[in-house]
mmCIF file of C-alpha atoms in Angstrom:
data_model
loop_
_atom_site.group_PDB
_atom_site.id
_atom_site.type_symbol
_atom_site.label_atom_id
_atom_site.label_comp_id
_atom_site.label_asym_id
_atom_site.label_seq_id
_atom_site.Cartn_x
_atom_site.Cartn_y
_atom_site.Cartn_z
ATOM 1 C CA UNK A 256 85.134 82.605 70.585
ATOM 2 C CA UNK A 257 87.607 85.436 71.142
ATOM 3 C CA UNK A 258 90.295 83.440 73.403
ATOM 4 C CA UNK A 259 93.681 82.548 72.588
ATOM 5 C CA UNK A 260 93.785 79.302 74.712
ATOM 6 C CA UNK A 261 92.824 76.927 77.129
ATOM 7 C CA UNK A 262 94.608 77.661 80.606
ATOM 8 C CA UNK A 263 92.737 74.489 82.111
ATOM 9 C CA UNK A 264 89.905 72.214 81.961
ATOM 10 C CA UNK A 265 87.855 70.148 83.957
ATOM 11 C CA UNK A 266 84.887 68.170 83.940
ATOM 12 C CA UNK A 267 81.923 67.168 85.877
ATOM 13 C CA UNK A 268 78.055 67.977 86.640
ATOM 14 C CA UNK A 269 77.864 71.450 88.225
ATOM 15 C CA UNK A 270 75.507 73.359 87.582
ATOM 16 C CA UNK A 271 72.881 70.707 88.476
ATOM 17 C CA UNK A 272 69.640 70.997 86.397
ATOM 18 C CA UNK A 273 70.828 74.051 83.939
ATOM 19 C CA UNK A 274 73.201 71.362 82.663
ATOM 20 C CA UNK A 275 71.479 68.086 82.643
ATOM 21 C CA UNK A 276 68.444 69.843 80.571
ATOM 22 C CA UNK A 277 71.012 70.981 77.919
ATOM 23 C CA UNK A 278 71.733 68.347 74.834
ATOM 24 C CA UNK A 279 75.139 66.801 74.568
ATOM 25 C CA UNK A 280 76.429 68.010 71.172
ATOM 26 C CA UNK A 281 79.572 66.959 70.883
ATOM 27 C CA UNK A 282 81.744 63.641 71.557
ATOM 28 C CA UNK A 283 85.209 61.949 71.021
ATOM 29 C CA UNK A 284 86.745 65.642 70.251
ATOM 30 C CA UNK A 285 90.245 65.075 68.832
ATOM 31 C CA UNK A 286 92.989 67.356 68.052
ATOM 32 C CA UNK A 287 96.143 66.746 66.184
ATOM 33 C CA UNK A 288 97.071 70.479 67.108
ATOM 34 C CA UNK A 289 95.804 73.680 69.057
ATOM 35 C CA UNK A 290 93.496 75.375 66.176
ATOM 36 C CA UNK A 291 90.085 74.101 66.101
ATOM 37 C CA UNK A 292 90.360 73.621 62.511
ATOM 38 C CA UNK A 293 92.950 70.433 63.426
ATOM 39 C CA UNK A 294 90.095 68.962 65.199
ATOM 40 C CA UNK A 295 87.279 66.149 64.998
ATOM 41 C CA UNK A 296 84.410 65.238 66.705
ATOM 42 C CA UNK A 297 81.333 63.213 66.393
ATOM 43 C CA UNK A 298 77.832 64.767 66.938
ATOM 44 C CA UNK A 299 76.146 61.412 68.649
ATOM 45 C CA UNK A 300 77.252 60.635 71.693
ATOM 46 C CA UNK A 301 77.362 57.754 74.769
ATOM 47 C CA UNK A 302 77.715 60.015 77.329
ATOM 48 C CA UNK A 303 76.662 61.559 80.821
ATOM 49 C CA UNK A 304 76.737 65.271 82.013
ATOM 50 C CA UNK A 305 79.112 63.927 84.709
ATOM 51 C CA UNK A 306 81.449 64.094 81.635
ATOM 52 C CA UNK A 307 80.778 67.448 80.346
ATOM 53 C CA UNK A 308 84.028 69.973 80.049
ATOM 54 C CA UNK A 309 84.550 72.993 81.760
ATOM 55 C CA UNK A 310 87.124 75.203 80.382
ATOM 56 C CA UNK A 311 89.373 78.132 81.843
ATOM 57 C CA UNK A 312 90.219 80.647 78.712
ATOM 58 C CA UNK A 313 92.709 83.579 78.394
ATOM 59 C CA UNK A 314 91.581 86.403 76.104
ATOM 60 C CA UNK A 315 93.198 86.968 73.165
ATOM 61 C CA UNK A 316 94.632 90.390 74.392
ATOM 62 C CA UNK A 317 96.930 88.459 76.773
ATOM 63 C CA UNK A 318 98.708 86.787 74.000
ATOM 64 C CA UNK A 319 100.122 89.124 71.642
ATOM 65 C CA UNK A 320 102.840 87.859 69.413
ATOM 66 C CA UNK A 321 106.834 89.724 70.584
ATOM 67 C CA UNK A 322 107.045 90.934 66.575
ATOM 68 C CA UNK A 323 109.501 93.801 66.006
ATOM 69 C CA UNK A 324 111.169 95.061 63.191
ATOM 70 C CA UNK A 325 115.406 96.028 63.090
ATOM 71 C CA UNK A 326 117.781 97.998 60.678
ATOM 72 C CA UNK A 327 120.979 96.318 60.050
ATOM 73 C CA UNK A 328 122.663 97.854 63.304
ATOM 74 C CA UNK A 329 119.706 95.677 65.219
ATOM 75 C CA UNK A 330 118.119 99.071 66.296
ATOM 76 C CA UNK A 331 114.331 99.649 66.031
ATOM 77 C CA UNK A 332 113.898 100.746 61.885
ATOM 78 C CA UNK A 333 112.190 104.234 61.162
ATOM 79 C CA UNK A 334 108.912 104.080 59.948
ATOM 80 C CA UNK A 335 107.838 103.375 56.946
ATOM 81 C CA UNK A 336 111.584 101.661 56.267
ATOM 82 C CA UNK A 337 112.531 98.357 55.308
ATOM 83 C CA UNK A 338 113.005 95.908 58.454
ATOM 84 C CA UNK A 339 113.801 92.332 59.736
ATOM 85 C CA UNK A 340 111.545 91.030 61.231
ATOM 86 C CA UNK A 341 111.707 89.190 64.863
ATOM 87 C CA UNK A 342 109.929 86.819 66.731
ATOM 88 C CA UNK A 343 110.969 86.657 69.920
ATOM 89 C CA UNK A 344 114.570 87.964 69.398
ATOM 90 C CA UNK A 345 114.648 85.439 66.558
ATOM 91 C CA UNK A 346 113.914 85.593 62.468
ATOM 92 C CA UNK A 347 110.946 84.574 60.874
ATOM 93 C CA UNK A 348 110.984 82.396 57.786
ATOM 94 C CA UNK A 349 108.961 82.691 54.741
ATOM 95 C CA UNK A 350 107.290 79.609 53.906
ATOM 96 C CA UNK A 351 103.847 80.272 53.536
ATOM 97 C CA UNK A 352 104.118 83.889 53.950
ATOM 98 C CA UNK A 353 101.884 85.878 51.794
ATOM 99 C CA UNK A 354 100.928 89.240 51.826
ATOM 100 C CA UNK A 355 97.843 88.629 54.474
ATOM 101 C CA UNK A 356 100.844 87.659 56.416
ATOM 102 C CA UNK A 357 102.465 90.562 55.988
ATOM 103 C CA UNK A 358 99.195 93.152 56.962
ATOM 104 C CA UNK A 359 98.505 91.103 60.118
ATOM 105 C CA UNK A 360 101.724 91.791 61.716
ATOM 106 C CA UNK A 361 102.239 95.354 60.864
ATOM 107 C CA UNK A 362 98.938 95.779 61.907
ATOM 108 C CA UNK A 363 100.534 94.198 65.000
ATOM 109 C CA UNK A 364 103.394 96.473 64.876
ATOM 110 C CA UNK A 365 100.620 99.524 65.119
ATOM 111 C CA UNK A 366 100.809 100.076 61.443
ATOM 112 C CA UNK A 367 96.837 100.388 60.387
ATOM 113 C CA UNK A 368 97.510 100.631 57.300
ATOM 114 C CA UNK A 369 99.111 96.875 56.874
ATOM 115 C CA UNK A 370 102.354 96.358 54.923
ATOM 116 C CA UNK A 371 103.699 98.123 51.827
ATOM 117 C CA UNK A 372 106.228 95.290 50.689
ATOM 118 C CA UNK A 373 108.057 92.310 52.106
ATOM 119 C CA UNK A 374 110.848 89.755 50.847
ATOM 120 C CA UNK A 375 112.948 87.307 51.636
ATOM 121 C CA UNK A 376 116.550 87.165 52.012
ATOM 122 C CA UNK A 377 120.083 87.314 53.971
ATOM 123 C CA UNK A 378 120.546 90.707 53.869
ATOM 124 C CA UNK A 379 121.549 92.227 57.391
ATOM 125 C CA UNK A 380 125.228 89.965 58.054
ATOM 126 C CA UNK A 381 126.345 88.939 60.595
ATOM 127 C CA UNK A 382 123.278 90.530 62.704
ATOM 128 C CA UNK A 383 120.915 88.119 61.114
ATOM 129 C CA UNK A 384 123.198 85.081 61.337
ATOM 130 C CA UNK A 385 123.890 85.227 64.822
ATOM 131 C CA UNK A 386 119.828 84.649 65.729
ATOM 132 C CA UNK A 387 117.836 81.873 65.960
ATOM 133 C CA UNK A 388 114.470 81.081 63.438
ATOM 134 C CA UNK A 389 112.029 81.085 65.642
ATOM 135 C CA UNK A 390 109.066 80.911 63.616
ATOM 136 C CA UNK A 391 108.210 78.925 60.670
ATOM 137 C CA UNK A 392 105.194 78.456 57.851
ATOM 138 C CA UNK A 393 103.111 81.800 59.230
ATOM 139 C CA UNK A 394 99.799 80.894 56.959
ATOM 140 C CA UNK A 395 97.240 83.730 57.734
ATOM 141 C CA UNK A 396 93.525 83.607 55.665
ATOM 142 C CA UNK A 397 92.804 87.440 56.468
ATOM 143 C CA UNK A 398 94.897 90.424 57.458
ATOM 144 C CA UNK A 399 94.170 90.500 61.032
ATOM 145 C CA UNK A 400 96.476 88.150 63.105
ATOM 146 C CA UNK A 401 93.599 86.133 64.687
ATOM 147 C CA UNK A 402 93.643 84.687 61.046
ATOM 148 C CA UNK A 403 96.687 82.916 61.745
ATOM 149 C CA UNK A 404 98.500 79.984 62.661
ATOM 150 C CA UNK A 405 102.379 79.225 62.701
ATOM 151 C CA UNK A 406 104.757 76.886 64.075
ATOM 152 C CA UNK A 407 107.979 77.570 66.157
ATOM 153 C CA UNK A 408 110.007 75.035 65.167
ATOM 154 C CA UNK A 409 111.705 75.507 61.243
ATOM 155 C CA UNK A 410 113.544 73.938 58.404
ATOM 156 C CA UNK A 411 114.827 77.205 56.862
ATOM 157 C CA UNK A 412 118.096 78.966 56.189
ATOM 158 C CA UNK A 413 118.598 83.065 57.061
ATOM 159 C CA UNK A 414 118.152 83.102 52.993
ATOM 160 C CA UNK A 415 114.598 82.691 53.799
ATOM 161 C CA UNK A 416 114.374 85.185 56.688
ATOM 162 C CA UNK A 417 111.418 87.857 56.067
ATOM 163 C CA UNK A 418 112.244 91.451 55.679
ATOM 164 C CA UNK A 419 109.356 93.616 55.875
ATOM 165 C CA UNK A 420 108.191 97.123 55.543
ATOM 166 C CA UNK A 421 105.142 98.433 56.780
ATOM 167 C CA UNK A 422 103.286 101.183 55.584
ATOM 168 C CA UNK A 423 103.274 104.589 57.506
#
């Protein structure tokens, strides 16, 4: 639907007859975490339109993801050069990084063009040592970052840190 979450909810009857002539589709909605695709629901119902939810979204263009790329001095790198890249003043590890990965955040990043390479490793010292991982298991299906999900807890080393360069 174009949001990136759910600032609140509520739920009730009000909007009197608009609502009560509309079916109840959905019931029981469950989710074990905050992508839809997490989520189940049954399609008959034992409910009332006293229990219909209201929801309160953010658009997506609230929420962009902090991503930035450093040399080894922790500076900004040059376009087109190789970078680490940050989350949030932390490293990002690669498990389930791929290369749609990789074109949704330099798209991010401003880069149209997507990514020319990435790779792991532990190669910026003491720099990259001294941060925190804080992002894990970025699994994107596309190249555009509304494609993906991630988690921001890990169970990586630096060794698995991305290094990315995006393509000028």
């Amino acid at each position: 639907m174009g949001f990136s979450y759910a600032a609140g909810w509520r739920h009730g009857q009000l909007y009197g007859s608009q609502q009560t002539r509309r079916r109840i589709t959905m019931d029981d909605v469950r989710c074990r975490y905050s992508y839809w695709n997490y989520c189940s629901y049954r399609t008959s119902h034992n409910c009332r339109h006293y229990e219909d939810v209201f929801l309160t979204c953010q658009p997506r263009t609230t929420h962009r993801p902090r991503f930035t790329l450093v040399d080894w001095q922790g500076h900004t790198a040059a376009r087109g050069c190789e970078g680490l890249l940050l989350y949030a003043g932390g490293t990002v590890c690669d498990d389930y990084f791929n290369s749609n990965s990789a074109h949704a955040i330099c798209k991010l990043l401003g880069y149209p063009r997507g990514a020319l390479r990435y790779r792991n490793g532990h190669a910026y010292g003491s720099l990259q040592s001294r941060k925190r991982i804080t992002m894990d298991d970025v699994r994107c299906t596309s190249s555009t970052w509304s494609s993906c999900h991630y988690n921001t807890h890990h169970n990586c080393g630096h060794h698995e840190d991305v290094l990315l360069t995006c393509r000028p």
